[in-house]
CSV table of C-alpha atoms in Angstrom, one decimal:
chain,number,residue,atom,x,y,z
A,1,UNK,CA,35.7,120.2,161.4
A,2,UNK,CA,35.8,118.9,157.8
A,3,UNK,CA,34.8,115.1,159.1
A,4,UNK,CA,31.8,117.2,160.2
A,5,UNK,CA,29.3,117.6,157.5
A,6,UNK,CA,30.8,113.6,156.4
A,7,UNK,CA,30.7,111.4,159.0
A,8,UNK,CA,30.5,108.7,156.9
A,9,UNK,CA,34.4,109.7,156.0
A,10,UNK,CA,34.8,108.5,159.4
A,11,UNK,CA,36.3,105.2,159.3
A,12,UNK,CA,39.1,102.7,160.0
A,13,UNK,CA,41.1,102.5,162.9
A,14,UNK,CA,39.8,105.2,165.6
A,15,UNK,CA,42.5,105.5,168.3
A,16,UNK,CA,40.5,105.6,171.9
A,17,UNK,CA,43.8,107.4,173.5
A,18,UNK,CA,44.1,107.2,177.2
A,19,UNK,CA,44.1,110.4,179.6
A,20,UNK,CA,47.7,111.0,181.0
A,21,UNK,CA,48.1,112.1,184.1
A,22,UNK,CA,51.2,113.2,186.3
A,23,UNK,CA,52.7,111.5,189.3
A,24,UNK,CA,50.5,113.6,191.7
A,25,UNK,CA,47.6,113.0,189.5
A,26,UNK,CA,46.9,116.3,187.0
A,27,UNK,CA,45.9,115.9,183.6
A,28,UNK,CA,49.3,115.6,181.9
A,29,UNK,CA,48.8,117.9,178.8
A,30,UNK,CA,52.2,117.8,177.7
A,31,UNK,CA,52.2,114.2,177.5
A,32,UNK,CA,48.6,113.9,175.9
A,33,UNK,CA,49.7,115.8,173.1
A,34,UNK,CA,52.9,113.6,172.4
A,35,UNK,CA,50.5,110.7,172.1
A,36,UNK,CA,48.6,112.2,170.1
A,37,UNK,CA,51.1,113.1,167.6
A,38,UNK,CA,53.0,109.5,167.9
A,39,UNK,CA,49.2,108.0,166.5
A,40,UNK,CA,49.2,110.7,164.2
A,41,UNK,CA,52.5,109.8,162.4
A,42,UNK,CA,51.4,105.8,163.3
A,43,UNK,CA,48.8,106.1,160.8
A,44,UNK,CA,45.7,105.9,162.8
A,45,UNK,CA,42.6,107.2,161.0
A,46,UNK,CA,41.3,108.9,163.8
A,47,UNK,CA,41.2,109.8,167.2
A,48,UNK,CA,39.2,109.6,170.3
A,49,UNK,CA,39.6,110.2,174.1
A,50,UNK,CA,37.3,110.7,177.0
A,51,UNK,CA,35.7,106.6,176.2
A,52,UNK,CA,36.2,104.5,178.7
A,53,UNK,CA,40.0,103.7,178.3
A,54,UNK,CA,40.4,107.7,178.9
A,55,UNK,CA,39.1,107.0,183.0
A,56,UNK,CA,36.5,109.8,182.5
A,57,UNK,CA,34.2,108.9,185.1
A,58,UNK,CA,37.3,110.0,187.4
A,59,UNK,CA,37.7,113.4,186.1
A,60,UNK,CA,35.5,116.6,186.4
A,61,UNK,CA,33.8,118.2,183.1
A,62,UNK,CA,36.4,121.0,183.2
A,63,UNK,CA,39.6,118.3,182.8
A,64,UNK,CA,37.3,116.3,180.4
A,65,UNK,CA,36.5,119.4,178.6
A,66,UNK,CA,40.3,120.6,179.1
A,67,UNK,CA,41.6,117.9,178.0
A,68,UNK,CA,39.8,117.5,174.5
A,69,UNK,CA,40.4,121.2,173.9
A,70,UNK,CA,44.1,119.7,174.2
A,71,UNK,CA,43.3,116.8,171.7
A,72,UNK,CA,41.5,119.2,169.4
A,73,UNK,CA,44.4,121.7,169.0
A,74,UNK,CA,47.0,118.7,168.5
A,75,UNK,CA,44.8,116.9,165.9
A,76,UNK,CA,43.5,120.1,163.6
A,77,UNK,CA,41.8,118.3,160.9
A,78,UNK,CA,44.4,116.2,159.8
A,79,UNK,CA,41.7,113.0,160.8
A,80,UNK,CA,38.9,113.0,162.5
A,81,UNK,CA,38.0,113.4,166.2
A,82,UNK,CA,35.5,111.4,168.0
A,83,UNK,CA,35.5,112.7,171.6
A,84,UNK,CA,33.7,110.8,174.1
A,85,UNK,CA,31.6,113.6,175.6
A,86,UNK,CA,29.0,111.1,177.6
A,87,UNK,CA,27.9,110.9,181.8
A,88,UNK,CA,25.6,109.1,184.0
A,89,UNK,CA,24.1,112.8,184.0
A,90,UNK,CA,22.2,114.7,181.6
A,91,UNK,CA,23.3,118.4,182.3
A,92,UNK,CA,27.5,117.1,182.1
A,93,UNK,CA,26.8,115.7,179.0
A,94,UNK,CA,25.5,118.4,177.2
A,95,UNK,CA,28.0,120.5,178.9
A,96,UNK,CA,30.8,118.5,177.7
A,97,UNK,CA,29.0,117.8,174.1
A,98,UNK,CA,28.7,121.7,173.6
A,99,UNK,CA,32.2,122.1,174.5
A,100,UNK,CA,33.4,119.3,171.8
A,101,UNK,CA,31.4,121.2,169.1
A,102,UNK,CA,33.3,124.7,170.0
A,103,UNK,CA,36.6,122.9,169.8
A,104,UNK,CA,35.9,121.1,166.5
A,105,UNK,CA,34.7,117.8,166.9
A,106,UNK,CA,33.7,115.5,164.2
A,107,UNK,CA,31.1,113.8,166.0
A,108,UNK,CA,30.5,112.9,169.6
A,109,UNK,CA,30.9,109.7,171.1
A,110,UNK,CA,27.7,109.4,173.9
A,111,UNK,CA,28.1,106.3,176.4
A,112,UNK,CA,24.9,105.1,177.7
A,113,UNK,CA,23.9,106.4,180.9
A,114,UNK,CA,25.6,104.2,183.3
A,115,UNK,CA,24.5,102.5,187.1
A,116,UNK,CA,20.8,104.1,186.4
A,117,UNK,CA,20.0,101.0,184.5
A,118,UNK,CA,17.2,103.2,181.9
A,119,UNK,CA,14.6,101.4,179.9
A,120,UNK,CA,14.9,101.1,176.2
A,121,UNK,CA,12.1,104.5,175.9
A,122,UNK,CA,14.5,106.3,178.4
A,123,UNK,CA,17.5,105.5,176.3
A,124,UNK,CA,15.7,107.1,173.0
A,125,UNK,CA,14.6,110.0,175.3
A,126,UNK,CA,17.8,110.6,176.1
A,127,UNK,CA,19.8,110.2,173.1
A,128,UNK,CA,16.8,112.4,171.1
A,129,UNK,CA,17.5,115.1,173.7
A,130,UNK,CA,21.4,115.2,172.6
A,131,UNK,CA,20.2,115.2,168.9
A,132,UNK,CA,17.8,117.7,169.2
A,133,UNK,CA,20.5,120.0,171.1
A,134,UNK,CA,23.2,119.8,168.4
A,135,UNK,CA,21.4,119.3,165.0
A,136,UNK,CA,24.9,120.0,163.4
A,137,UNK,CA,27.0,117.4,165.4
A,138,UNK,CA,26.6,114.2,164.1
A,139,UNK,CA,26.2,111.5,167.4
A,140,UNK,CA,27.4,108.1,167.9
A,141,UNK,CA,26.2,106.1,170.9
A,142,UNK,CA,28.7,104.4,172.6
A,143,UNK,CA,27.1,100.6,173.7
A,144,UNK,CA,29.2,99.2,176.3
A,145,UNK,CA,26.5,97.4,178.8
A,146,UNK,CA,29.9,95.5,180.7
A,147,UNK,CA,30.3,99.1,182.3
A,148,UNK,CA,26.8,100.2,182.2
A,149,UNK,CA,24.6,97.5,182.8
A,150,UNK,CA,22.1,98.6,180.2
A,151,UNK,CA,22.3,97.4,176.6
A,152,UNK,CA,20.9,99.9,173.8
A,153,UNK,CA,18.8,97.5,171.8
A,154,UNK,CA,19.0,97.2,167.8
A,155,UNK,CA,15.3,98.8,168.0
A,156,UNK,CA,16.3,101.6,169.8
A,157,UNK,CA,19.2,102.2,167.5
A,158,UNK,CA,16.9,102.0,164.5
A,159,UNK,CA,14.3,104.7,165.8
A,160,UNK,CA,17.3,107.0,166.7
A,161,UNK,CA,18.7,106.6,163.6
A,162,UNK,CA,15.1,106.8,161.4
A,163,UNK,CA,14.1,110.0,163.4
A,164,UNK,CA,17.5,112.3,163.6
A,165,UNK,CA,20.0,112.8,160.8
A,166,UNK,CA,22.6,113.6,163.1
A,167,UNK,CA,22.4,109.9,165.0
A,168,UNK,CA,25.0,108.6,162.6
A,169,UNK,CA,26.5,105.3,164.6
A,170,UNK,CA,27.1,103.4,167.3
A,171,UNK,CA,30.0,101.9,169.3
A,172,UNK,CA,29.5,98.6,170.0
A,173,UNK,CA,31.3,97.1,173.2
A,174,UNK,CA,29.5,93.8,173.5
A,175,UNK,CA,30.9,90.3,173.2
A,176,UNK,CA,27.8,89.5,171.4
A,177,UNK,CA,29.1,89.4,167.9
A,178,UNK,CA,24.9,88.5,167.1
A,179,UNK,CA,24.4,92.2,168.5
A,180,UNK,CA,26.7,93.4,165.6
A,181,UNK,CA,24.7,91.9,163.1
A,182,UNK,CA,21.2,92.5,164.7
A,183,UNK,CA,21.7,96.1,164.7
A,184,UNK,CA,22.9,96.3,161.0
A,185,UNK,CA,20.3,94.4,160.0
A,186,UNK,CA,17.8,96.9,161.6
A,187,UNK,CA,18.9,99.8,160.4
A,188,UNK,CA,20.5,99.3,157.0
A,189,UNK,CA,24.2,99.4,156.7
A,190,UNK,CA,24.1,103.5,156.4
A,191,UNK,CA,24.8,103.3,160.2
A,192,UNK,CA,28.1,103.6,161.1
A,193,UNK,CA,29.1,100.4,163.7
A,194,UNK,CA,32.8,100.6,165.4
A,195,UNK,CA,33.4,97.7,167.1
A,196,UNK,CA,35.2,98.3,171.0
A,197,UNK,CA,36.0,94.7,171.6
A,198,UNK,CA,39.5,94.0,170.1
A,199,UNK,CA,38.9,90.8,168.8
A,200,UNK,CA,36.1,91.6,167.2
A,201,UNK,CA,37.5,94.0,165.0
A,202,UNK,CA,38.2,92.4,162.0
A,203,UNK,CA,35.0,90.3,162.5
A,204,UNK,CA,33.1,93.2,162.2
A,205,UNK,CA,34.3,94.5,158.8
A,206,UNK,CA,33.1,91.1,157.1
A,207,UNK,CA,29.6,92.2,158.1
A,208,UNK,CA,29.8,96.1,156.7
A,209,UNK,CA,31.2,98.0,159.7
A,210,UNK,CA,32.9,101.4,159.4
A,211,UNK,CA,35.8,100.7,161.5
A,212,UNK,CA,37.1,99.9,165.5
A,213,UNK,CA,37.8,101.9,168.4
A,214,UNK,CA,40.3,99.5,169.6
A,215,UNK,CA,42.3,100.2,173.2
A,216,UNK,CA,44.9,98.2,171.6
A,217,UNK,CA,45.9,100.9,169.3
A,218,UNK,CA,47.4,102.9,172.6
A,219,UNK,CA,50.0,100.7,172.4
A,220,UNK,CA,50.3,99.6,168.6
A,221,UNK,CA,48.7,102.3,166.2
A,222,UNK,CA,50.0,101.2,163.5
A,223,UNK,CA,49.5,97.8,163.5
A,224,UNK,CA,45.7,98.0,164.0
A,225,UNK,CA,45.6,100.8,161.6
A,226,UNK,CA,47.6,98.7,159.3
A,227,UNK,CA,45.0,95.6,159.8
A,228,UNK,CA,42.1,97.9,158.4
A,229,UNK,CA,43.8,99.3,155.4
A,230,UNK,CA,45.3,95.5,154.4
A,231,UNK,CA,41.2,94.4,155.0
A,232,UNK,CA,40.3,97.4,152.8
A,233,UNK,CA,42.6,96.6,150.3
A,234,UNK,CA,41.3,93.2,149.7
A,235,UNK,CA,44.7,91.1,151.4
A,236,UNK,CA,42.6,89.0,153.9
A,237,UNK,CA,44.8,86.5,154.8
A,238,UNK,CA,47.6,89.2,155.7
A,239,UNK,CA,44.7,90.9,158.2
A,240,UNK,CA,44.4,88.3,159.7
A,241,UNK,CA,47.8,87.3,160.6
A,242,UNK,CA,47.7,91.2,162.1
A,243,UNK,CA,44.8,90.0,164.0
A,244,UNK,CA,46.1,86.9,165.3
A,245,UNK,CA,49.8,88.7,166.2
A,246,UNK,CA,47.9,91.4,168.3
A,247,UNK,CA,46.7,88.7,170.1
A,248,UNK,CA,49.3,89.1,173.4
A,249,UNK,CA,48.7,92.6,173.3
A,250,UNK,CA,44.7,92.4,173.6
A,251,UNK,CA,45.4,90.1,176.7
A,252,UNK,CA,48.0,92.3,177.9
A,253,UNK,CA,45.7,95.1,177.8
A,254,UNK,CA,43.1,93.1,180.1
A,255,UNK,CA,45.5,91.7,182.6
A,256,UNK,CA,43.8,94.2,185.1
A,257,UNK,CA,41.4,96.6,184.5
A,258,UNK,CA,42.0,98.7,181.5
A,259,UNK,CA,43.6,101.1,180.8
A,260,UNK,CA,46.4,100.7,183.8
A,261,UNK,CA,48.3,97.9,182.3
A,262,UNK,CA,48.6,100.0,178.9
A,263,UNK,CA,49.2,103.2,180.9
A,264,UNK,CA,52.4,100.6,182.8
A,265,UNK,CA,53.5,99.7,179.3
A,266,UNK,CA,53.7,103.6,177.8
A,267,UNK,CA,55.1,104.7,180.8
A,268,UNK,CA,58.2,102.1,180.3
A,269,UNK,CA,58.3,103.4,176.6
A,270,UNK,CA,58.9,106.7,177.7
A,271,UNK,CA,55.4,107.8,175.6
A,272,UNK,CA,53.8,109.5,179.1
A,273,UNK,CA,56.0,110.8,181.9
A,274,UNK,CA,53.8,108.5,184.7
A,275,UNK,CA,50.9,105.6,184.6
A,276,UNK,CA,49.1,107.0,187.1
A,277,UNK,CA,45.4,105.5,186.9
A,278,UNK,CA,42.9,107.5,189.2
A,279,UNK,CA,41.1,105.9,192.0
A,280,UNK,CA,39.5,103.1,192.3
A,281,UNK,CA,41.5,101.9,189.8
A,282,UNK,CA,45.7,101.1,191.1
A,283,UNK,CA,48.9,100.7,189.2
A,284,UNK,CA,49.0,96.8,188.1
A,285,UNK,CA,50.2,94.6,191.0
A,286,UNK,CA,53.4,92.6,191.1
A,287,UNK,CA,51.2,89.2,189.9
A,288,UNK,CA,50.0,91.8,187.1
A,289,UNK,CA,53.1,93.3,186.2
A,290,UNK,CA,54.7,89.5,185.4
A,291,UNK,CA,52.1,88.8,183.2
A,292,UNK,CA,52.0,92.0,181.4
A,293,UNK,CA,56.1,91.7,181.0
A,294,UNK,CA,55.5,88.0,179.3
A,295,UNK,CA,52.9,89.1,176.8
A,296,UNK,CA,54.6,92.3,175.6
A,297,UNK,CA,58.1,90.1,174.9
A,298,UNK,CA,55.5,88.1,172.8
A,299,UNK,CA,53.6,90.8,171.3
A,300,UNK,CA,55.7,93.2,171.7
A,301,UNK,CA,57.1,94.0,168.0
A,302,UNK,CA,54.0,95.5,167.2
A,303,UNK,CA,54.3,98.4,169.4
A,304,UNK,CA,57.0,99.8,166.9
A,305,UNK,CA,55.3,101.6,164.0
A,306,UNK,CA,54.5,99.1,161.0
């Protein structure tokens, strides 16, 4: 819990691991903590599960919770963890928030409350109810309106952050790189801003973000670790030749929904013992699994640790 009381330590490349699960369709634990320790010892600057690339709308609280108890253990404080403890309902999420503070989290990572489409005061209600409930946890909303079909607004954002210290951040999932800057702007760039579309990473550094939660990083951690530290370190040109060679494996990841073609790709690496993806979502198709083998023989150096 040492990323606790300094969430602005929280930075870099945040690694939004997927949830394994066996061939019958458990929560694989065994294999959750393997990928945990091979983005460990891949350089990733922190760790997250239970976003969107973890399928949690498809498990219960107990395997969500379960399964960051898991993550927790595995990580210890040797970076921070950023579990995604969000739901559609109010009473999970605090259920599964309260759980991520007993195992240690850093921070949690709250999605915005999806298919009820809320208004922008419903949104602040909400996220002020979280903050209120763990004064000690610093919270990060997770933007991601492509699933949710509600975008937090940059206003919204800046009362959170103005009335709670411990709203500390957003996720931003949104293609609109204007959002990014809009938000910033708003609030002062104290807020921590991850960006959660890949190719938008490195964009968002140039405008003071803290960092990416990048799916990409499932399957090459220390590549989009690497691309942070190089940005960091002033070598421009050489992160962006890191962002223009993860290129295949961004479109790879997207072939069909996310995360089963990464899930496909780990499984062949021998990183997870299945890719089982839970209902509705299926194993990629024979058309998918073509395209997925032609971008990771052109992308496909990456996934070895740089």
């Amino acid at each position: 819990m040492k990323f606790r009381t300094d969430p602005a330590s929280i930075r870099g490349s945040i690694a939004p691991v997927i949830t394994p699960f066996t061939e019958e369709g458990a929560v694989d634990h065994d294999s959750l903590r393997g990928l945990i320790r091979w983005q460990l010892e891949s350089g990733s600057h922190g760790i997250s599960l239970g976003g969107s690339t973890g399928e949690p709308a498809a498990q219960s609280a107990a395997e969500r919770i379960a399964a960051l108890r898991t993550a927790a253990e595995e990580i210890g404080d040797r970076v921070p963890f950023l579990p995604g403890t969000g739901s559609h309902k109010l009473d999970e999420t605090l259920e599964i928030t309260a759980a991520a503070r007993d195992a240690g989290a850093d921070a949690a990572l709250v999605i915005t409350p999806y298919y009820a489409r809320p208004t922008q005061e419903a949104l602040y209600r909400w996220y002020a109810t979280v903050a209120r409930e763990f004064p000690d946890l610093p919270v990060v909303a997770y933007n991601v309106p492509s699933r949710t079909a509600v975008d937090i607004a940059p206003e919204t954002v800046r009362r959170l952050f103005t009335d709670f210290d411990n709203f500390v951040g957003v996720k931003e999932t949104t293609k609109d790189f204007e959002h990014f800057s809009r938000v910033l702007h708003a609030c002062g760039r104290e807020l921590l801003v991850w960006s959660g579309i890949e190719l938008l990473c490195l964009p968002l550094l140039a405008l003071g973000g803290a960092g990416f939660v990048s799916a990409v990083a499932n399957l090459a951690p220390g590549a989009v670790a690497r691309m942070y530290e190089l940005w960091e370190a002033g070598d421009f040109d050489a992160a962006r030749d890191l962002h223009y060679r993860l290129h295949p494996l961004v479109d790879l990841l997207f072939v069909e929904t996310n995360p089963a073609p990464a899930k496909w790709v780990l499984e062949q690496q021998g990183r997870i013992a299945s890719g089982h993806v839970r209902p509705p979502l299926t194993t990629p198709t024979e058309s998918g699994l073509a395209r997925i083998r032609e971008l990771l023989a052109e992308g496909g150096d990456l996934t070895q640790q740089l």
